[in-house]
Amino acid sequence: MNGRFLRIWALILAGSCLFGLWISFGRAFVRQRFFAPLPLPEASRTHASFVAVLLPRVSVKPRRYAISADQLGELLGGLTAAGYNSIGLDDVEQFYARGRGLPPKALLIAFAQDDPRGLEAADEAMSRLRLRAVAFVGGSAAVKGVERRRYLSRHAVNQMRRSGTWDFGRAWRKLAQGTQGGSGGSGAGVRAVLDQDGGRAPSPGPGTLRFISSESGLNEVTTDPRSLKILALRPERTPEENARIVRMSWPRATEFAEDFKGAGLRPDWVAGWGVVSAGKGRLAILPTPRQSGAGVFLRGTETWRDMVVEFALKKVQREFWAYARYDEAAGRFIRVGARDGAWYVEQKVGPNNLVSMLARAPIREGGLPARVRLVLKGGTAIVHVDGRMLFGRALRVHPGVSRGRLLLGVYDARSASALGVVTGVRAAPLREQWLTFNSSAGGFDEALLEPLREAAVQARAVSPPWIRVGRHGGVSVVESQGLLVRSLAGFYGCRLVPTAELPEGSLAIPAAAGGPQRLAAELVAAVRDLGAAGLNIRLRAGELRHAENVAFLKRLRADFQVRRWELWTTVDGAAGPEPALARAVDGVLVPSRRTHAGFEVLESVQRPPDALAAAGARSGTGGGR
Amino acid sequence: MIPSQVPGPLEPVREKRQHRRFRERFPVTLVASNGFASSTVVPGAAKDYDAAGACVQTRRPLGVGDAVRVRLHLPRAISEFFRGLPCELGARVSALRRQKAPGAPPYEVVVRWDKPLGEMVNAVIASYQRKIGALVGLTMLAVVWAKWASLDFFWYAPFFYVYSLTLSAYLLSRFLISWRHRPPPPSSYTPTVSIIISVRNEEAAIGRTVDTCYRTDYPDGLREVIVVDDGSTDGTAAVLRGLQRKYAGLKLSSLPPGGKRQAMAEGVRKATGEIIIFVDSDTFLFPDALRNIVRGFEDPMLGASAGYTEVENANTNALTGLQEVRYFVSYRLLKSSESHFDCVTCCPGCLSAYRRRYVLDVLEPWLKQRFLGAPATFGDDRSLTNYILRKYRVIYNDTAVASTLVPETWGHYMRQQVRWKKSWLRETLIACGFMYKKHPIAALSFYSASLFSLMSPAMAGRVVYLSFDGDNAIFLFYMLGLILIGLLQSLYFLYQRPSPHWLLGMLWMASALLVTGPQTYYALLTVRKNHWGTR
């Protein structure tokens, strides 16, 4: 063979090697370095909720029905900067199986696509930000495991797995083709199933997570791991809007107010059905020509229990309702609204129960527009119209109507004739706000009664200073203004938790009071005598530096928990949460700035983590935040 | 079936004219412009034509001096390969004669071309080729795109994609290399040639085959024709005797039935020419075939040269039309590419020339060739080419043209294909032993093509299996690739032949995939069975 031929052979060989290298390292997800996601510190795993988001198809260049790689990077970068912690399937599995906590702002990022280019683009962004994600891929046959997918190569899947960034699940629609009559759509090794068909997928086997498309991606400890919710982000929205929607998926903890003066419906609202139009200072809700009703709900209210909802109803045709604690799956809600010239409050306690009326009052002449306020506080509903309490009493709400989203809706039996126009909405979860009185005040004059009633409407507890601890021991009970306070608490549905005031200047409370056992026994007896739901001990911030005080509170709380009483502490002069009290009391209150001559409002600043989870499961307030 | 019309040059009309005039009737339409947006259309028929003008018989007169556009489909005498191409030529009426013969059109319009006929026809052909060439280019880009897009799935089935990508690269490279192929330049080199025709039971065609040999444009004293009858049992012997009476120099030899290879060897022994030219008994030489096929033999290293073969009965049915495309692709694409590196692996028996001296050197081993213990009795052409190719250059010369009869029934065609595949298997295995010494690109192409032929049916099966398994992407890309490659080859045929048969190229792809491809394995299993197969 001559030298020229040898040179050509060498060139061909080199070209083949270059192609081999290119196809191996330049494409198909073969990476020379792996970027493991940032580990989450164990100490940060103190939360009990996460949001799952399903990202749209990713395209390298901007395309319709897809989010571009740049937009994805922007969105993920925004979420990272906002402090979200991405979690993987193992975090979710351990959360539900073993109760392992989640980090704050836990976010499960998922993609439902097999397209290698899209996942490659997503992978770049994920690796850059060191986030984790789940890829839900279609499988052609359940028995062959997740590698038998349509487009992604097995090699690519392995490489993505090795990076630590990606977990894999199955998209149910494609899976269904290969699992007719199978074992619920979970093949060997499938850890999660995505059901984008509204829960029609067969229930997966034990240990398999199932994600169902939902308007909300929030999942809590009480959520069934086989019906987890996942929020699908829409590609036509800007990264900022999508990031905002992710943020709004967590329960709202702050007040939402909207006067509809901006252009269009803000992403806070989700039009459930019918036509919802916002702008020019009003929100119009009306059905489409073939519908009889229409509705729009406020994002981030799915877990709300106690709340204040206020809306200005300008116009109504047939029926307009403001639903609260609306749980579509459980068929439960409470609603206030206008129908046939009257205000109604109604509730529905289950899917098989009829709507029952709680109260009715006629709308007075010229009663519209009207400003309606609904306060839900535990088992109590208080309705005000134009500042006046409707029905003259607080209404009892069925305990089953526990939590759910806030929704505005219209209805008329005739198609397309219902209408509701609202000019403003304000909604806020009811804060842990207590009402207490100045021990020096002898009574309430008429001028004080109105603000007192207003404060009582939104107060969860009334905490009169009825218990006093003497300097040398001894607990005295003085039930001043007893009738008024008890009436106020009963009328507005507030718990009665009296305040125990300690002698001034006693830094070590039990010692000053004659020993911890004696003091505890006397406090228990006082609470029992008053028939209260607990005790609120008022301290000064400096007193918390004494370990004896904290130890005493812990011991007292243990006594109270046996009796199902609460132990709270009001700390005067505290700048914020007191770490020393984290597990010593059920909650810490501080005086708010809204003080009046005869009473003051206390606000919660701290609750212990275990109480947080328990309360989240029990009442739905503040879970995960 | 033997076509009634004999191909070849039309008889020139011997008159005192500046140019050779050809008498060939074909429909012509004269369009005379009467001014803006108005014209007179006069249908007629060409009576004769030459490079300067034409005589057209019409039923309506036209004014002398009128400018006309002559619409016609290119007749065979103007362009053999582009016959039928519609064109419109500019001319002016130079004379108008009245005809008195009964039944004949009453007028004869004599037109004078605006430019020399060849110049105008070349412009029309160039325009046509530009358009089709653009389509070929677009299809090639589409193939490249499809392969590029399919790279995403490379690691899904790496083996399949190595095959797919290499095959595409191989096919595209055939286009590029064959584009650069040039036949040997014309020269005054006229060696003595011996045409060897081995015949068996070919009474219908042998007469015409010998006729075309003698009608070639080659000096009589330098040409000899040898016909070896391999024990024909029909009227071939009688036809041959008649031919001997007609052509005194025709050498006849009759053997007992021993196979084509024995007959060819007998012809070689009897031959005296420096170059021997093998012609099949159902192949008809074009007039300049001999003069062109000896081009390049000045180089002593040139051992053999393959000519181009048209399909004579292409218009008989779809199968023959399909084979026209197949022959075209095989010659113009594959052999052209091989010829670029002087490594043509098969000089077909239809028309190929060998240097006699080199053939005599390998005659005995060629005659005694055995494969897997059985005598090799078919694939003589490929076998002889292999013997020559070991030491010498073997080229393809597309200026030497013949036409041949191809099978007209599927049964006949399938048997022929099996025979060819058997010889391909045997000779490919043999050629593997020395091809690596040739030009690397030729060697790589040879080894790749050999593997492709063996693997393609298995790959098709694998793709079908994957599609049943629910993975459609590979199936779709495979089908897209097949369609594009088929379209590419068909368009390339259309580029050179304005024939409606081009669409049959797609059918050929399908038949290659479904029928003749799997035949490879059948041929592999029955490679030791020796019989003619086609007769």
XYZ file of N, CA and C in Angstrom, chain B residues 37-38 77 89 118 134 215 278 282 331-332 367 404 421 457 479:
48
model
N -50.736 39.658 -27.643
C -51.686 38.706 -27.061
C -52.526 37.982 -28.081
N -52.014 37.790 -29.247
C -52.777 37.056 -30.256
C -51.804 36.227 -31.072
N -33.432 11.364 -32.858
C -32.227 11.674 -33.615
C -31.558 12.961 -33.134
N -38.817 26.170 -30.082
C -37.657 26.712 -30.775
C -38.092 27.872 -31.662
N -28.646 22.687 -32.773
C -27.926 22.124 -31.615
C -27.812 23.132 -30.486
N -31.868 21.539 -9.402
C -32.220 22.244 -8.152
C -33.028 21.314 -7.241
N -22.890 -2.653 -37.652
C -23.262 -1.304 -38.064
C -22.572 -0.242 -37.199
N -17.039 -7.985 -24.840
C -18.123 -8.930 -24.576
C -19.459 -8.219 -24.743
N -28.555 -10.451 -26.228
C -29.776 -9.631 -26.343
C -29.442 -8.156 -26.142
N -25.431 2.325 -13.130
C -24.310 2.758 -13.975
C -23.884 4.177 -13.645
N -24.862 5.084 -13.735
C -24.506 6.499 -13.663
C -24.101 6.940 -12.266
N -11.761 -20.028 -15.671
C -12.589 -21.145 -16.134
C -12.764 -22.201 -15.047
N -30.219 -3.135 -23.923
C -30.415 -4.570 -23.686
C -31.853 -4.848 -23.323
N -27.358 -12.007 -7.209
C -26.986 -11.891 -5.794
C -26.007 -12.991 -5.403
N -31.795 -5.835 4.861
C -33.048 -6.516 5.215
C -33.207 -6.682 6.727
N -38.407 5.500 7.328
C -39.248 5.642 6.140
C -38.946 6.943 5.419
